[in-house]
Amino acid sequence: LGARKCNTVSPAFKPSQCRVYANWTLTCIYKSDEILLNQAVRQYARPSRKKQEFPSQLQDLHPSLLKHEYASVPLAQSVDDVVKKLLMLELASHSEKLSLKEEQLIAKVQRGENDRSSTEVKVAILTARIRNFQEHLHKHPKDKANKRWMLMAIDSRKKKLKFLRRTRYDSFKKVCQELGITYTFPPEYYRRVTRRWLAKKAFCNKVFQEVQKQKEEQREKQRSADPKGKEPTSSKEPQGTAA
């Protein structure tokens, strides 16, 4: 039997070529790093926006005021200073301050001392809650749940103001003035304004103006065609005098 032929695979690069290729790759990497280091730094990050200060409705509440549940208690005025400090708004929670603010707004618009269910009182309570939601959402704009509750409260207050305006306009005017509410009328149409609708509206206005222009030209032609020196003739002829 003849000797078996062995298939030898020749290398793709010779040793000298491998050294040249390695030196070339190292040079390219060094140059690319140098290029990256020399490139100007691009500021892709958005600059931080400074939030405007939102005025809180609880700013006018003095820390020395008593809480709502202790304001009508006569013994709260004669207790020790340490105990009295616990009953003040200085150590009160946010909900306790909000309840006191609601009572202050209710006192401005209620009909009598025991009035707790009239439309004016409900509007005052909703106003205090809406302003509290607005202050919270200014700090936490991504809080969608509280935003939904705020929109529901706004719709409810708008409905009550509409009823109050239709039934008792004097009370409606007083409520808006005392609570600092600006009543805006609802839009006539609730449809969404699209580019197609705007283009169609502009085209209709243009056609209307052209038609009016043509009608005016026709009227001018008719006026110029009429005889100018015509005088109205009388049907009665003058009768002759008898000799």
CSV table of C-alpha atoms in Angstrom, one decimal:
chain,number,residue,atom,x,y,z
A,1,LEU,CA,0.0,0.0,0.0
A,2,GLY,CA,1.2,3.4,-0.8
A,3,ALA,CA,1.9,6.0,1.8
A,4,ARG,CA,-1.1,8.0,3.0
A,5,LYS,CA,-1.1,11.6,1.8
A,6,CYS,CA,-1.4,14.1,4.6
A,7,ASN,CA,-3.4,17.3,3.9
A,8,THR,CA,-1.5,20.2,5.5
A,9,VAL,CA,-3.2,23.6,5.9
A,10,SER,CA,-1.0,26.6,5.2
A,11,PRO,CA,-1.5,29.5,7.6
A,12,ALA,CA,-3.4,32.6,6.4
A,13,PHE,CA,-0.6,35.0,7.5
A,14,LYS,CA,3.1,34.4,7.7
A,15,PRO,CA,4.8,35.3,11.0
A,16,SER,CA,6.2,38.5,9.5
A,17,GLN,CA,2.8,39.5,8.3
A,18,CYS,CA,1.2,38.8,11.7
A,19,ARG,CA,3.7,41.2,13.3
A,20,VAL,CA,2.8,43.9,10.8
A,21,TYR,CA,-0.9,43.4,11.3
A,22,ALA,CA,-0.6,43.5,15.1
A,23,ASN,CA,1.4,46.7,14.9
A,24,TRP,CA,-1.2,48.2,12.5
A,25,THR,CA,-4.2,47.3,14.8
A,26,LEU,CA,-2.4,48.7,17.9
A,27,THR,CA,-1.7,52.0,16.0
A,28,CYS,CA,-5.4,52.2,14.9
A,29,ILE,CA,-6.6,51.6,18.4
A,30,TYR,CA,-4.3,54.3,19.8
A,31,LYS,CA,-5.3,56.8,17.1
A,32,SER,CA,-9.0,56.1,17.7
A,33,ASP,CA,-8.6,56.6,21.4
A,34,GLU,CA,-6.7,59.9,20.7
A,35,ILE,CA,-9.6,61.0,18.4
A,36,LEU,CA,-12.2,60.2,21.1
A,37,LEU,CA,-10.2,62.1,23.7
A,38,ASN,CA,-9.9,65.1,21.5
A,39,GLN,CA,-13.6,65.2,20.6
A,40,ALA,CA,-15.8,68.0,22.0
A,41,VAL,CA,-18.0,66.8,24.8
A,42,ARG,CA,-21.7,67.0,23.8
A,43,GLN,CA,-24.2,68.0,26.6
A,44,TYR,CA,-27.1,65.7,25.8
A,45,ALA,CA,-28.6,66.0,29.3
A,46,ARG,CA,-31.4,68.5,29.6
A,47,PRO,CA,-30.7,71.4,32.0
A,48,SER,CA,-32.6,71.1,35.2
A,49,ARG,CA,-35.5,73.5,35.4
A,50,LYS,CA,-36.1,75.6,38.5
A,51,LYS,CA,-39.6,75.1,39.7
A,52,GLN,CA,-41.5,78.2,40.5
A,53,GLU,CA,-42.7,78.5,44.0
A,54,PHE,CA,-46.3,77.6,44.4
A,55,PRO,CA,-48.1,79.7,47.1
A,56,SER,CA,-49.6,77.5,49.7
A,57,GLN,CA,-53.1,78.2,51.1
A,58,LEU,CA,-51.9,77.3,54.6
A,59,GLN,CA,-49.4,80.2,54.7
A,60,ASP,CA,-51.8,82.5,56.5
A,61,LEU,CA,-52.4,80.1,59.3
A,62,HIS,CA,-50.4,81.4,62.3
A,63,PRO,CA,-48.5,78.7,64.3
A,64,SER,CA,-50.0,80.0,67.6
A,65,LEU,CA,-53.6,79.2,66.5
A,66,LEU,CA,-55.3,76.3,68.2
A,67,LYS,CA,-56.5,73.3,66.3
A,68,HIS,CA,-60.0,73.2,65.1
A,69,GLU,CA,-61.2,70.6,67.7
A,70,TYR,CA,-59.8,72.6,70.6
A,71,ALA,CA,-60.6,76.1,69.5
A,72,SER,CA,-64.1,76.0,71.1
A,73,VAL,CA,-62.8,74.5,74.4
A,74,PRO,CA,-62.5,77.2,77.1
A,75,LEU,CA,-60.0,75.2,79.2
A,76,ALA,CA,-57.5,75.2,76.2
A,77,GLN,CA,-56.6,78.8,77.0
A,78,SER,CA,-55.7,78.2,80.6
A,79,VAL,CA,-53.6,75.1,80.4
A,80,ASP,CA,-49.8,74.8,80.8
A,81,ASP,CA,-47.5,76.1,78.1
A,82,VAL,CA,-46.2,72.7,77.2
A,83,VAL,CA,-49.8,71.3,76.8
A,84,LYS,CA,-50.9,74.4,75.0
A,85,LYS,CA,-48.1,74.0,72.5
A,86,LEU,CA,-49.3,70.5,71.7
A,87,LEU,CA,-52.7,71.9,71.0
A,88,MET,CA,-51.4,74.6,68.6
A,89,LEU,CA,-50.8,74.4,64.8
A,90,GLU,CA,-47.0,74.5,65.4
A,91,LEU,CA,-47.0,70.7,66.0
A,92,ALA,CA,-50.1,69.9,64.0
A,93,SER,CA,-50.2,67.6,61.0
A,94,HIS,CA,-51.1,68.7,57.4
A,95,SER,CA,-54.5,67.2,57.6
A,96,GLU,CA,-55.3,69.1,60.8
A,97,LYS,CA,-54.2,72.4,59.2
A,98,LEU,CA,-56.3,71.6,56.1
A,99,SER,CA,-59.4,71.0,58.2
A,100,LEU,CA,-58.9,74.3,59.9
A,101,LYS,CA,-58.6,76.0,56.5
A,102,GLU,CA,-61.8,74.3,55.4
A,103,GLU,CA,-63.6,75.7,58.4
A,104,GLN,CA,-62.3,79.2,57.7
A,105,LEU,CA,-63.6,79.0,54.1
A,106,ILE,CA,-67.0,77.6,55.3
A,107,ALA,CA,-67.4,80.5,57.8
A,108,LYS,CA,-67.1,83.0,54.9
A,109,VAL,CA,-70.0,81.6,52.8
A,110,GLN,CA,-72.3,79.6,55.1
A,111,ARG,CA,-75.9,80.9,55.6
A,112,GLY,CA,-76.0,80.3,59.4
A,113,GLU,CA,-73.9,78.8,62.2
A,114,ASN,CA,-75.4,75.3,61.8
A,115,ASP,CA,-75.3,75.3,58.0
A,116,ARG,CA,-73.2,72.3,56.9
A,117,SER,CA,-75.1,71.0,53.8
A,118,SER,CA,-75.8,73.9,51.6
A,119,THR,CA,-74.3,74.3,48.1
A,120,GLU,CA,-72.1,77.2,49.3
A,121,VAL,CA,-70.5,75.0,52.0
A,122,LYS,CA,-69.9,72.2,49.6
A,123,VAL,CA,-68.2,74.6,47.2
A,124,ALA,CA,-66.0,75.9,50.0
A,125,ILE,CA,-64.9,72.4,51.0
A,126,LEU,CA,-64.1,71.4,47.4
A,127,THR,CA,-62.1,74.6,46.9
A,128,ALA,CA,-59.9,73.8,49.9
A,129,ARG,CA,-59.3,70.3,48.6
A,130,ILE,CA,-58.6,71.4,45.0
A,131,ARG,CA,-56.0,73.9,46.2
A,132,ASN,CA,-54.4,71.2,48.3
A,133,PHE,CA,-54.2,68.9,45.3
A,134,GLN,CA,-52.7,71.7,43.2
A,135,GLU,CA,-49.9,72.2,45.8
A,136,HIS,CA,-49.2,68.5,46.0
A,137,LEU,CA,-49.1,68.1,42.2
A,138,HIS,CA,-46.7,71.0,41.8
A,139,LYS,CA,-44.2,69.0,43.9
A,140,HIS,CA,-45.1,65.6,42.5
A,141,PRO,CA,-46.3,66.1,38.9
A,142,LYS,CA,-46.3,62.4,38.1
A,143,ASP,CA,-48.8,61.5,40.7
A,144,LYS,CA,-51.7,60.5,38.3
A,145,ALA,CA,-54.0,59.2,41.0
A,146,ASN,CA,-54.2,62.5,42.9
A,147,LYS,CA,-54.5,64.4,39.6
A,148,ARG,CA,-57.5,62.3,38.7
A,149,TRP,CA,-59.1,63.1,42.1
A,150,MET,CA,-58.4,66.8,41.6
A,151,LEU,CA,-60.1,66.8,38.2
A,152,MET,CA,-63.1,65.0,39.6
A,153,ALA,CA,-63.3,67.6,42.4
A,154,ILE,CA,-63.1,70.4,39.8
A,155,ASP,CA,-65.9,68.9,37.8
A,156,SER,CA,-68.1,68.6,40.9
A,157,ARG,CA,-67.4,72.2,42.0
A,158,LYS,CA,-68.2,73.4,38.5
A,159,LYS,CA,-71.5,71.6,38.5
A,160,LYS,CA,-72.5,73.1,41.9
A,161,LEU,CA,-71.5,76.6,40.8
A,162,LYS,CA,-73.6,76.2,37.7
A,163,PHE,CA,-76.6,75.2,39.8
A,164,LEU,CA,-76.0,78.1,42.2
A,165,ARG,CA,-75.7,80.6,39.4
A,166,ARG,CA,-79.0,79.4,37.9
A,167,THR,CA,-81.0,79.4,41.1
A,168,ARG,CA,-79.4,82.1,43.4
A,169,TYR,CA,-77.2,84.5,41.5
A,170,ASP,CA,-76.5,86.7,44.5
A,171,SER,CA,-75.2,83.8,46.5
A,172,PHE,CA,-73.1,82.7,43.5
A,173,LYS,CA,-71.6,86.1,43.2
A,174,LYS,CA,-70.7,86.2,46.9
A,175,VAL,CA,-69.2,82.7,46.9
A,176,CYS,CA,-66.9,83.6,43.9
A,177,GLN,CA,-65.9,86.8,45.5
A,178,GLU,CA,-65.2,85.4,49.0
A,179,LEU,CA,-63.3,82.3,47.8
A,180,GLY,CA,-61.4,83.9,45.0
A,181,ILE,CA,-63.0,81.8,42.2
A,182,THR,CA,-63.1,82.9,38.6
A,183,TYR,CA,-66.1,81.2,36.9
A,184,THR,CA,-65.5,80.4,33.2
A,185,PHE,CA,-68.3,79.4,30.9
A,186,PRO,CA,-68.0,75.9,29.3
A,187,PRO,CA,-67.0,75.9,25.6
A,188,GLU,CA,-69.8,75.9,23.1
A,189,TYR,CA,-68.4,72.8,21.3
A,190,TYR,CA,-66.5,70.0,22.8
A,191,ARG,CA,-65.0,68.6,19.6
A,192,ARG,CA,-61.3,68.5,19.1
A,193,VAL,CA,-59.7,71.0,16.8
A,194,THR,CA,-57.8,69.2,14.1
A,195,ARG,CA,-55.7,70.4,11.1
A,196,ARG,CA,-58.3,69.0,8.7
A,197,TRP,CA,-61.1,71.0,10.4
A,198,LEU,CA,-59.0,74.2,10.4
A,199,ALA,CA,-58.2,73.8,6.7
A,200,LYS,CA,-61.9,73.1,5.9
A,201,LYS,CA,-63.0,76.1,8.0
A,202,ALA,CA,-60.5,78.4,6.2
A,203,PHE,CA,-61.6,77.2,2.8
A,204,CYS,CA,-65.3,77.8,3.7
A,205,ASN,CA,-64.5,81.3,4.8
A,206,LYS,CA,-62.6,82.0,1.6
A,207,VAL,CA,-65.5,80.7,-0.6
A,208,PHE,CA,-68.0,82.8,1.4
A,209,GLN,CA,-65.9,86.0,0.9
A,210,GLU,CA,-65.6,85.3,-2.8
A,211,VAL,CA,-69.3,84.8,-3.2
A,212,GLN,CA,-70.0,88.0,-1.3
A,213,LYS,CA,-67.5,89.8,-3.6
A,214,GLN,CA,-69.3,88.6,-6.7
A,215,LYS,CA,-72.7,89.6,-5.4
A,216,GLU,CA,-71.4,93.0,-4.7
A,217,GLU,CA,-70.1,93.4,-8.2
A,218,GLN,CA,-73.4,92.3,-9.7
A,219,ARG,CA,-75.2,94.9,-7.6
A,220,GLU,CA,-72.8,97.6,-8.9
A,221,LYS,CA,-73.6,96.6,-12.5
A,222,GLN,CA,-77.3,96.7,-11.9
A,223,ARG,CA,-77.0,100.2,-10.4
A,224,SER,CA,-75.0,101.4,-13.3
A,225,ALA,CA,-77.4,99.9,-15.9
A,226,ASP,CA,-80.5,101.7,-14.5
A,227,PRO,CA,-81.4,105.1,-16.2
A,228,LYS,CA,-80.4,108.0,-14.0
A,229,GLY,CA,-82.6,110.8,-15.4
A,230,LYS,CA,-86.0,109.0,-15.0
A,231,GLU,CA,-88.6,110.9,-13.0
A,232,PRO,CA,-91.8,109.4,-11.7
A,233,THR,CA,-94.8,110.4,-14.0
A,234,SER,CA,-98.1,111.2,-12.4
A,235,SER,CA,-101.2,109.5,-13.7
A,236,LYS,CA,-103.4,112.6,-13.4
A,237,GLU,CA,-103.3,115.1,-16.3
A,238,PRO,CA,-103.8,118.8,-15.6
A,239,GLN,CA,-107.4,119.8,-16.5
A,240,GLY,CA,-108.0,122.9,-18.7
A,241,THR,CA,-109.8,126.0,-17.5
A,242,ALA,CA,-113.3,126.7,-18.8
A,243,ALA,CA,-113.6,129.8,-21.0
